[in-house]
Structure formats: C-alpha cells, structure tokens
Coordinates of C-alpha atoms in Angstrom, one line a residue:
X30 CA 13.2 20.8 0.7
X31 CA 10.3 23.2 1.1
X32 CA 9.1 21.4 4.2
X33 CA 12.4 21.4 5.9
X34 CA 12.3 17.7 6.4
X35 CA 14.2 16.2 3.4
X36 CA 12.9 13.6 0.9
X37 CA 11.1 10.7 2.6
X38 CA 12.7 7.3 2.2
X39 CA 9.5 6.1 0.6
X40 CA 10.0 8.4 -2.3
X41 CA 13.5 7.2 -2.9
X42 CA 12.2 3.6 -2.8
X43 CA 9.8 4.4 -5.7
X44 CA 12.7 5.1 -7.9
X45 CA 14.5 1.9 -7.0
X46 CA 11.3 -0.2 -7.5
X47 CA 10.6 1.4 -10.9
X48 CA 14.2 0.6 -12.0
X49 CA 13.6 -3.1 -11.1
X50 CA 10.2 -3.0 -12.8
X51 CA 11.8 -1.8 -16.0
X52 CA 14.3 -4.7 -15.8
X53 CA 11.4 -7.2 -15.6
X54 CA 9.6 -5.6 -18.5
X55 CA 12.8 -5.4 -20.6
X56 CA 13.3 -9.1 -20.1
X57 CA 10.0 -9.9 -21.7
X58 CA 7.5 -10.0 -18.8
X59 CA 4.1 -8.8 -20.0
X60 CA 3.2 -5.7 -18.0
X61 CA -0.2 -7.1 -17.0
X62 CA 1.6 -9.9 -15.2
X63 CA 3.8 -7.5 -13.2
X64 CA 2.4 -6.9 -9.7
X65 CA 3.5 -4.7 -6.9
X66 CA 3.0 -5.8 -3.4
X67 CA 4.2 -4.1 -0.2
X68 CA 3.6 -3.7 3.4
X69 CA 3.8 -0.4 5.3
X70 CA 6.2 2.0 3.4
X71 CA 6.5 -0.6 0.6
X72 CA 2.7 -0.4 0.1
X73 CA 2.8 3.4 0.2
X74 CA 5.6 3.4 -2.4
X75 CA 3.5 1.1 -4.6
X76 CA 0.6 3.6 -4.4
X77 CA 3.0 6.4 -5.4
X78 CA 4.3 4.3 -8.3
X79 CA 0.8 3.7 -9.5
X80 CA 0.1 7.5 -9.5
X81 CA 3.4 8.4 -11.2
X82 CA 2.6 6.1 -14.1
X83 CA 6.1 5.8 -15.4
X84 CA 6.1 2.0 -15.6
X85 CA 3.1 -0.1 -16.7
X86 CA 2.0 -3.0 -14.4
X87 CA -1.0 -5.2 -13.9
X88 CA -1.9 -4.4 -10.3
X89 CA -0.9 -3.8 -6.8
X90 CA -1.6 -5.3 -3.4
X91 CA -1.0 -3.0 -0.5
X92 CA -0.9 -4.1 3.1
X93 CA -1.3 -1.4 5.7
X94 CA 0.2 1.4 3.6
X95 CA 2.1 3.9 5.7
X96 CA 3.9 7.1 5.3
X97 CA 6.9 7.7 7.5
X98 CA 6.5 7.7 11.2
X99 CA 3.5 6.8 13.3
X100 CA 0.7 9.4 13.2
X101 CA 1.3 10.5 16.8
X102 CA 4.9 11.3 15.9
X103 CA 4.3 13.4 12.8
X104 CA 5.4 17.0 13.1
X105 CA 3.8 19.8 11.1
X106 CA 6.1 19.3 8.1
X107 CA 5.6 15.6 7.9
X108 CA 1.8 16.0 8.2
X109 CA 1.9 18.4 5.2
X110 CA 4.1 16.1 3.1
X111 CA 1.7 13.2 3.9
X112 CA -1.3 15.3 2.9
X113 CA 0.4 16.2 -0.4
X114 CA 1.2 12.5 -1.0
X115 CA -2.5 11.6 -0.4
X116 CA -3.7 14.3 -2.8
X117 CA -1.2 13.1 -5.4
X118 CA -2.2 9.4 -5.0
X119 CA -5.9 10.2 -5.3
X120 CA -5.3 11.6 -8.8
X121 CA -4.2 8.1 -10.0
X122 CA -5.4 6.8 -13.3
X123 CA -7.6 3.8 -13.0
X124 CA -5.5 1.3 -11.0
X125 CA -6.1 -2.4 -10.3
X126 CA -5.4 -2.2 -6.6
X127 CA -6.3 -4.3 -3.5
X128 CA -5.5 -2.2 -0.4
X129 CA -5.8 -3.6 3.2
X130 CA -6.0 -1.5 6.3
X131 CA -6.2 -2.6 9.9
X132 CA -8.0 -1.1 12.9
X133 CA -5.6 0.3 15.5
X134 CA -2.8 0.8 13.0
X135 CA -0.6 3.5 14.5
X136 CA 0.9 4.6 11.1
X137 CA -2.3 5.1 9.1
X138 CA -5.6 4.6 10.9
X139 CA -8.4 3.2 8.8
X140 CA -10.0 6.7 8.5
X141 CA -6.8 8.0 7.0
X142 CA -6.7 5.3 4.3
X143 CA -10.3 5.8 3.1
X144 CA -9.0 8.1 0.4
X145 CA -8.0 5.0 -1.5
X146 CA -11.7 4.3 -2.2
X147 CA -11.7 7.4 -4.5
X148 CA -9.2 5.8 -6.9
X149 CA -11.0 4.1 -9.8
X150 CA -10.3 0.4 -9.8
X151 CA -9.0 0.3 -6.3
X152 CA -10.7 -1.8 -3.6
X153 CA -10.1 -0.8 0.0
X154 CA -10.5 -3.7 2.5
X155 CA -10.7 -2.4 6.1
X156 CA -10.2 -5.2 8.6
X157 CA -10.1 -5.5 12.4
X158 CA -6.7 -6.4 13.9
X159 CA -8.0 -8.7 16.7
X160 CA -10.2 -11.1 14.8
X161 CA -10.9 -11.6 11.1
X162 CA -14.0 -13.6 10.4
X163 CA -13.8 -16.6 12.7
X164 CA -10.1 -16.5 13.1
X165 CA -8.5 -14.8 16.1
X166 CA -5.4 -12.7 15.5
X167 CA -2.9 -13.9 18.0
X168 CA 0.5 -14.2 16.5
X169 CA 1.3 -10.5 16.0
X170 CA 0.4 -7.9 18.6
X171 CA 1.1 -4.8 16.4
X172 CA -2.0 -4.0 14.3
X173 CA 0.3 -2.5 11.6
X174 CA 1.6 -6.0 11.1
X175 CA -1.7 -7.9 11.0
X176 CA -1.1 -9.0 7.4
X177 CA 1.6 -11.3 8.8
X178 CA -0.8 -13.0 11.3
X179 CA -2.4 -16.3 10.7
X180 CA -5.9 -14.7 10.9
X181 CA -5.1 -12.7 7.8
X182 CA -3.5 -15.5 5.8
X183 CA -6.4 -17.9 6.5
X184 CA -9.1 -15.4 5.7
X185 CA -7.7 -13.3 2.9
X186 CA -5.3 -15.6 0.9
X187 CA -8.0 -16.8 -1.5
X188 CA -9.3 -13.2 -2.2
X189 CA -5.7 -12.1 -3.0
X190 CA -5.3 -15.0 -5.4
X191 CA -8.6 -14.3 -7.1
X192 CA -7.6 -10.6 -7.5
X193 CA -4.3 -11.7 -9.2
X194 CA -6.1 -14.1 -11.5
X195 CA -8.7 -11.5 -12.3
X196 CA -6.3 -8.8 -13.5
X197 CA -3.5 -10.9 -15.0
X198 CA -3.1 -13.0 -18.1
X199 CA -1.8 -15.8 -15.8
X200 CA -5.5 -16.6 -15.0

C-alpha cells in the first residue's frame, strides 16, 4: 500500500466482525442490544467499526486499544498508519463507548489514547496498572493486560454492567 507496510491485521478483523454483526442483526437482535467488546487489537478494531458506521450497534467496551506493534517498535510507516487511524476514529459519529487505558501500556500509552475523549458519547477511563482503588494488581505483570487482572474485575465490573444497562434495552 502507500505506506509500504501492507494492510494491518486489525483492519481485516473489522470486516470479519462486521460480517458477524450483520448475522446477529439479521437473526432479529435489536441493534441497541448488540455490543462490541475487545482487548488490544480487538478494541482498536471496535473503534474502527464505530467510525466506519456500516453496521448499527448499541455500544462498545474497549480494553487497552492497540494498533499493531508496541510503540517502541513502530517504524515510520506504521507510525503514519496509526496516526491516520487515530484521525479517522476521531471523526466518529456519537458513539456509546467505554474505553479503558492503563499506565505503562507498551502498545498505546495513556497519552496516546486521550484522543478518544474527543469522540462524542465516549468515556475514556485511564487507570493505573499496579493498583486500582484499594485492590493491588498482582496477577498480570504486563500493563497491556491489566483488564484480565483481579484488580480490574473487582473495581470496574459494576461500572461496565451499568454502562451496558444504560445504553441497551436490556436494562
């Protein structure tokens, strides 16, 4: 492609996910009860799907969205592609989104995810990766995977359920 890097896998995933979303909607699921949730590249793909707007859905929950390789390993071409993705995502229509980022994430540091705050309807939740509230993060050492740690589950689960209730008909 124009960057000399090829199409990122995350872009290919958006097409697969949109295909599955259409199947759910075709089977009768109300679009407001269809949620996207993903971690890492799955979260980034969900943000891309929201921006593309090809398939209606109720909301998305993104855990540590990441594009491609760790920030330190991005060459010039990949940095350019990521910037283009960020600009594209920021032009999203109002989107019910709950996006979690974690300090020390090697893929997308918190500062790189702040662009999500500019999307109408999106809530960005920056969290530490060593301790959330009164709960120490001790199961997972990689900050990118903090959403899989007990500290995250114990402190954020209720907020996630409330978000889903708030934006879906399931109530």
